[in-house]
CSV table of C-alpha atoms in Angstrom, one decimal:
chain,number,residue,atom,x,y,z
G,1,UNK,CA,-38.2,146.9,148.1
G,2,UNK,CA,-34.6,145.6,149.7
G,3,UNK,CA,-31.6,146.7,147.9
G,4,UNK,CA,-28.3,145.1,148.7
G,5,UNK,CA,-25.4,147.5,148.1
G,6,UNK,CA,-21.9,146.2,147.9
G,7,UNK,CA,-19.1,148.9,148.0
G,8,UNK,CA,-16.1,148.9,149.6
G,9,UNK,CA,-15.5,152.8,149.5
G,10,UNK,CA,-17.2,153.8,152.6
G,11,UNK,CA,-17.6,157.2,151.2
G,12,UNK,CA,-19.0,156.4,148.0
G,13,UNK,CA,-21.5,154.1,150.1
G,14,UNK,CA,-22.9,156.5,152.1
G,15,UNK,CA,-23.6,158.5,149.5
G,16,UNK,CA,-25.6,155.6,147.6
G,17,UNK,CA,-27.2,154.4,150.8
G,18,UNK,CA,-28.3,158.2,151.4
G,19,UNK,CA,-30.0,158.4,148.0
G,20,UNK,CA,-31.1,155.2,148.0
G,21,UNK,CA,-33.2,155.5,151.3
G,22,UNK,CA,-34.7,158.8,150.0
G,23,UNK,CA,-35.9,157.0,147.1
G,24,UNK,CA,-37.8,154.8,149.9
G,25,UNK,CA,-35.7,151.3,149.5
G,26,UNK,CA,-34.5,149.2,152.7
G,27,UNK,CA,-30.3,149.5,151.8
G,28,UNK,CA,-28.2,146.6,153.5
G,29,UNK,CA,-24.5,147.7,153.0
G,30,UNK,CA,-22.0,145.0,152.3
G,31,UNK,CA,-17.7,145.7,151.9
G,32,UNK,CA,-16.5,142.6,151.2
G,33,UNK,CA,-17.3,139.5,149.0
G,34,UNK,CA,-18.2,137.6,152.2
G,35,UNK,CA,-20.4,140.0,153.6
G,36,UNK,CA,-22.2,140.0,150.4
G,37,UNK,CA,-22.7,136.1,149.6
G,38,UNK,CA,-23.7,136.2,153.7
G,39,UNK,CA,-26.6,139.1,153.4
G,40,UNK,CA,-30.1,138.2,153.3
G,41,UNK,CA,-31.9,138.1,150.5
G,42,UNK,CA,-33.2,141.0,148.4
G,43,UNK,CA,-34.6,142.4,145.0
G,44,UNK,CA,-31.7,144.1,143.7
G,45,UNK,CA,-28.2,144.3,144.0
G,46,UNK,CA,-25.9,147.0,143.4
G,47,UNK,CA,-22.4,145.7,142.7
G,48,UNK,CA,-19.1,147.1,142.8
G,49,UNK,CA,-16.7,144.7,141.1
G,50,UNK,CA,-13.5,145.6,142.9
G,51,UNK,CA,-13.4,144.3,146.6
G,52,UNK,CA,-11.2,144.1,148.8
G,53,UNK,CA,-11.5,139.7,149.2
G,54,UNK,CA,-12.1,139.1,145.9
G,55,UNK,CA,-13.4,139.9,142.9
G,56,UNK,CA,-16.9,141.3,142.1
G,57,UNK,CA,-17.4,138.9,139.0
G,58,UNK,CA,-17.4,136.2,141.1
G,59,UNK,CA,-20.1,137.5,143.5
G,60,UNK,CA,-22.2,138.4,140.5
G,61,UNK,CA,-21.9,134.7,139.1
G,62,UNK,CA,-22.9,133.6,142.5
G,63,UNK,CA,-25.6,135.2,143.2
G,64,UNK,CA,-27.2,134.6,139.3
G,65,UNK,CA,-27.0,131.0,140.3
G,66,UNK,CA,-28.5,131.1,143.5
G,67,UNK,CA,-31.2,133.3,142.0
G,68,UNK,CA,-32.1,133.3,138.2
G,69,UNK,CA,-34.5,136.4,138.4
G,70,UNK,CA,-32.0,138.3,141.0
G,71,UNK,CA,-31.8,142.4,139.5
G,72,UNK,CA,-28.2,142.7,139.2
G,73,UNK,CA,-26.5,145.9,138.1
G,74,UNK,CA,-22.8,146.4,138.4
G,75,UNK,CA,-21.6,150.2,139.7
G,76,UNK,CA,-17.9,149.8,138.8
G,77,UNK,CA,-15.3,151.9,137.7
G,78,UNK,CA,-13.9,149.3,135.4
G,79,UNK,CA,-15.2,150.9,132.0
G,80,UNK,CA,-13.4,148.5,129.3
G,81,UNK,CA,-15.8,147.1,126.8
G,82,UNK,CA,-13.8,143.8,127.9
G,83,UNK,CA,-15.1,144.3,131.3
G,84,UNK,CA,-18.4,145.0,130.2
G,85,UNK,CA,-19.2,142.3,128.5
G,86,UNK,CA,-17.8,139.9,131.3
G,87,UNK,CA,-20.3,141.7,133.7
G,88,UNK,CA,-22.9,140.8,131.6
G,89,UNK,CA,-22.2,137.7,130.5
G,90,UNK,CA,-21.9,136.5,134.4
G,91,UNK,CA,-24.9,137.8,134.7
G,92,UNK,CA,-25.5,141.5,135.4
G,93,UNK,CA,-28.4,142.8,133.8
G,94,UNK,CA,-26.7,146.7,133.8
G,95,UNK,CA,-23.6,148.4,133.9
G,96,UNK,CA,-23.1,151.7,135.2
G,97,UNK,CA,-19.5,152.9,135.1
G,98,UNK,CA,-17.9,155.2,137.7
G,99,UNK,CA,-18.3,158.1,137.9
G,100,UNK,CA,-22.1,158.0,137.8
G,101,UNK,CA,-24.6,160.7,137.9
G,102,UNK,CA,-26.8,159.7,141.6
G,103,UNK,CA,-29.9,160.6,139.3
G,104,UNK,CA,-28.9,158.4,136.5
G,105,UNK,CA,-28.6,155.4,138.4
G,106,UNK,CA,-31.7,155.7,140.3
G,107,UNK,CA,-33.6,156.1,137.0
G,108,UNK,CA,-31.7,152.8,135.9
G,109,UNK,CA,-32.9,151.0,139.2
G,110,UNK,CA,-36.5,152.0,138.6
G,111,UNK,CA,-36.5,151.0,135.0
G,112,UNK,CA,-34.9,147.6,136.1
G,113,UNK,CA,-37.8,147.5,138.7
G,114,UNK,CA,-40.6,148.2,136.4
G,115,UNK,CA,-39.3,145.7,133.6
G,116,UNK,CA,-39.4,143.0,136.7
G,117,UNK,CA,-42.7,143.9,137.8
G,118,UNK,CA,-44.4,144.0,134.8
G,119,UNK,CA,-43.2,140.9,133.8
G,120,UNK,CA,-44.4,139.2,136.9
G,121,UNK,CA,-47.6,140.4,136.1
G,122,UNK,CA,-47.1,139.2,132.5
G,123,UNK,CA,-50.2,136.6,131.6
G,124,UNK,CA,-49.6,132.7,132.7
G,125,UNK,CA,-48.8,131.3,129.2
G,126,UNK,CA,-46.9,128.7,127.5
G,127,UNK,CA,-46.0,129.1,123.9
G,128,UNK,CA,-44.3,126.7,121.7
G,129,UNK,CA,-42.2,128.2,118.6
G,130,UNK,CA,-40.6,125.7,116.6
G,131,UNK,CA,-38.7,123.7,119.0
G,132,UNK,CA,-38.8,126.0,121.8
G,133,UNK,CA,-41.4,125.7,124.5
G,134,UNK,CA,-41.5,129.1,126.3
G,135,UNK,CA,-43.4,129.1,129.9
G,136,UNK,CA,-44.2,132.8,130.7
G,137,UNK,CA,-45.7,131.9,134.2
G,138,UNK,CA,-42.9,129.6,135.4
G,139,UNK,CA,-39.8,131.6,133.5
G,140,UNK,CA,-38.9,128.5,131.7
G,141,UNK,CA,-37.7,127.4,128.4
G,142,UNK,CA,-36.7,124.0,126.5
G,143,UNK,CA,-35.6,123.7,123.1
G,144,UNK,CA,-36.3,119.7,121.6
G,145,UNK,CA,-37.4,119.0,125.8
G,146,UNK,CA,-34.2,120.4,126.5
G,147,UNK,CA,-34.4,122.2,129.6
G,148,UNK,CA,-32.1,125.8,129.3
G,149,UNK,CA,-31.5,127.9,132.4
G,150,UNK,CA,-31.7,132.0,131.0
G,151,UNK,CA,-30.3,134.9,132.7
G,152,UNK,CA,-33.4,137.4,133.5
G,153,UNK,CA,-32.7,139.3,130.4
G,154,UNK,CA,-31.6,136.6,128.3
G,155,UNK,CA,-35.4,135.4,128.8
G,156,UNK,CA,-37.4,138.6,128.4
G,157,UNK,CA,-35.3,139.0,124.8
G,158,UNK,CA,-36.5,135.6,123.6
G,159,UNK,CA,-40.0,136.3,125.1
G,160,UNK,CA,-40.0,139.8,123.6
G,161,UNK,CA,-39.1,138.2,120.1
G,162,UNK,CA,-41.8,135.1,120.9
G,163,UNK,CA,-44.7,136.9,120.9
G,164,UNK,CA,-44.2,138.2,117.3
G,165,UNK,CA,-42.1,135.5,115.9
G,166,UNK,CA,-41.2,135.8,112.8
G,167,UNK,CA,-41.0,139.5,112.8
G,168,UNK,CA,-38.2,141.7,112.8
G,169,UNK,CA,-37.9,144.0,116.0
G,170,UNK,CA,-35.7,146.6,115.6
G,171,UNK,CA,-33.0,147.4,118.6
G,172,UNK,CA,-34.0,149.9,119.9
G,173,UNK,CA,-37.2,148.4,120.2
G,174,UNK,CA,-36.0,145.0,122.3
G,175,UNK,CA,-33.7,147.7,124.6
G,176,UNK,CA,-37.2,149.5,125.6
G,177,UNK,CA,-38.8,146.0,125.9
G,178,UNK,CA,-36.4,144.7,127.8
G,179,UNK,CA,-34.9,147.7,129.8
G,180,UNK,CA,-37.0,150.1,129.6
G,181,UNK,CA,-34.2,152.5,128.1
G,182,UNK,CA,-32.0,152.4,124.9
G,183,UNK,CA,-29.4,154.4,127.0
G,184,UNK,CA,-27.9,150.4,127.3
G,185,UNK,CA,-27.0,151.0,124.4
G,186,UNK,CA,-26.7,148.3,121.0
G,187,UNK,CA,-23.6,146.7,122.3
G,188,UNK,CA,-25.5,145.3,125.4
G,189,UNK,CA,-27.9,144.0,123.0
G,190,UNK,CA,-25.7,142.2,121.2
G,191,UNK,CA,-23.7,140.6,123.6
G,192,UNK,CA,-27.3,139.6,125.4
G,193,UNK,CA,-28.2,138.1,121.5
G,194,UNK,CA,-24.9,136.5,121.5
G,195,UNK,CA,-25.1,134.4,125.1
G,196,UNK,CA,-29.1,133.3,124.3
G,197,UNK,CA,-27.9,132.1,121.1
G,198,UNK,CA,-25.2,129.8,122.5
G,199,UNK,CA,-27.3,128.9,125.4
G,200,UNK,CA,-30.3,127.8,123.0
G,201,UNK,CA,-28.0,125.6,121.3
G,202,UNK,CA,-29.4,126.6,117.6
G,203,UNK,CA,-27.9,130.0,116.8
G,204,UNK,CA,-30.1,130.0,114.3
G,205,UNK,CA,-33.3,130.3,116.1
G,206,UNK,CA,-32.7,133.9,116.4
G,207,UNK,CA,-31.5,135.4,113.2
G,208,UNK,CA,-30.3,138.9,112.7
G,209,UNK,CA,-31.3,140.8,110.1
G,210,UNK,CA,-28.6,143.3,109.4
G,211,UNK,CA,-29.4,146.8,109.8
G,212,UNK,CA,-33.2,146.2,111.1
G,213,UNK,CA,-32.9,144.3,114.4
G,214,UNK,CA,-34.0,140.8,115.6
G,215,UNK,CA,-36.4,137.9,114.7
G,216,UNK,CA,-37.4,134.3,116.0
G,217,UNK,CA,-37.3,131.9,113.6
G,218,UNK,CA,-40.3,130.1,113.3
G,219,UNK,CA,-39.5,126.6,111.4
């Protein structure tokens, strides 16, 4: 498993790279947003978002459009709920503000890992809800024969919610789907809910029922 860290605190670096190794991951170490849009490819990406050449969103945004099922999570010390929900929306699937505990991100990684995994092992199936066509195998989703490109967690929530539609799932229940943790919290959820929504084009297609959690509608 290759894991591309980019950090510009050289310190703070060789502490991650350290841990990260241990852990049994090939680390390439990048300082700069150059460096990073220039490293070879990997599975994950740790992200710091402020660098020295630029600015970390930008890398993140980059990199989701080069690769759709990228892991992206963002090690930054910018901790607004503003900034949050830019990093995510860009394309991050986790946050992790500085300072972090070494243990708790490595537990975030491996959940991150698993979720990918598992759903690459998920069974080759298309589904059709409505007017969405959902393609498991492939990753893919139309609504009316509309093609609509999905951020990696954007498209395990509507898959999550496809193979019950029609029934509620609670939060907490899409965060352990979908992350494998509800330390993300209900915030991440939402602003996840929010950007699928917009992206399907029909806001309606997945309806939240106050208080309970999350349904696809099926009509």
């Amino acid at each position: 498993m290759r894991i591309l860290l980019v950090e510009d605190d050289f310190r703070v670096a060789a502490a991650m790279v350290s841990m990260l190794q241990r852990g049994g991951y090939r680390v390439e170490h990048a300082a700069t947003v150059a460096a990073a849009l220039s490293a070879a490819p990997c599975d994950l990406v740790l992200l710091d978002l402020n660098l020295p050449d630029g600015d970390g969103v930008d890398v993140c945004r980059a990199l989701r459009a080069r690769d759709p099922d990228l892991c992206i999570i963002a090690v930054t010390a910018r901790g607004e709920e503003r900034d949050r929900v830019v990093g995510l929306r860009m394309g991050a699937d986790d946050y992790v503000v500085k300072p972090f505990s070494m243990a708790e991100l490595q537990a975030r990684i491996e959940a991150l890992l698993r979720r990918t995994a598992r759903v690459r092992r998920s069974a080759a199936e298309t589904v059709e809800v409505g007017p969405l066509r959902i393609d498991y195998a492939a990753r893919t989703v139309q609504v009316d024969g509309r093609a609509v490109t999905l951020t990696r967690k954007e498209f395990d929530i509507l898959a999550s919610l496809a193979r019950q539609p029609g029934v509620v799932l609670s939060g907490e229940r899409l965060l352990l789907d979908v992350w494998q943790t509800t330390w993300s919290g209900k915030h991440t959820l939402q602003v996840h809910v929010g950007s699928l929504r917009a992206k399907l084009g029909r806001p309606d297609l997945v309806q939240n029922v106050r208080g309970v959690g999350y349904r696809l509608c099926t009509e």
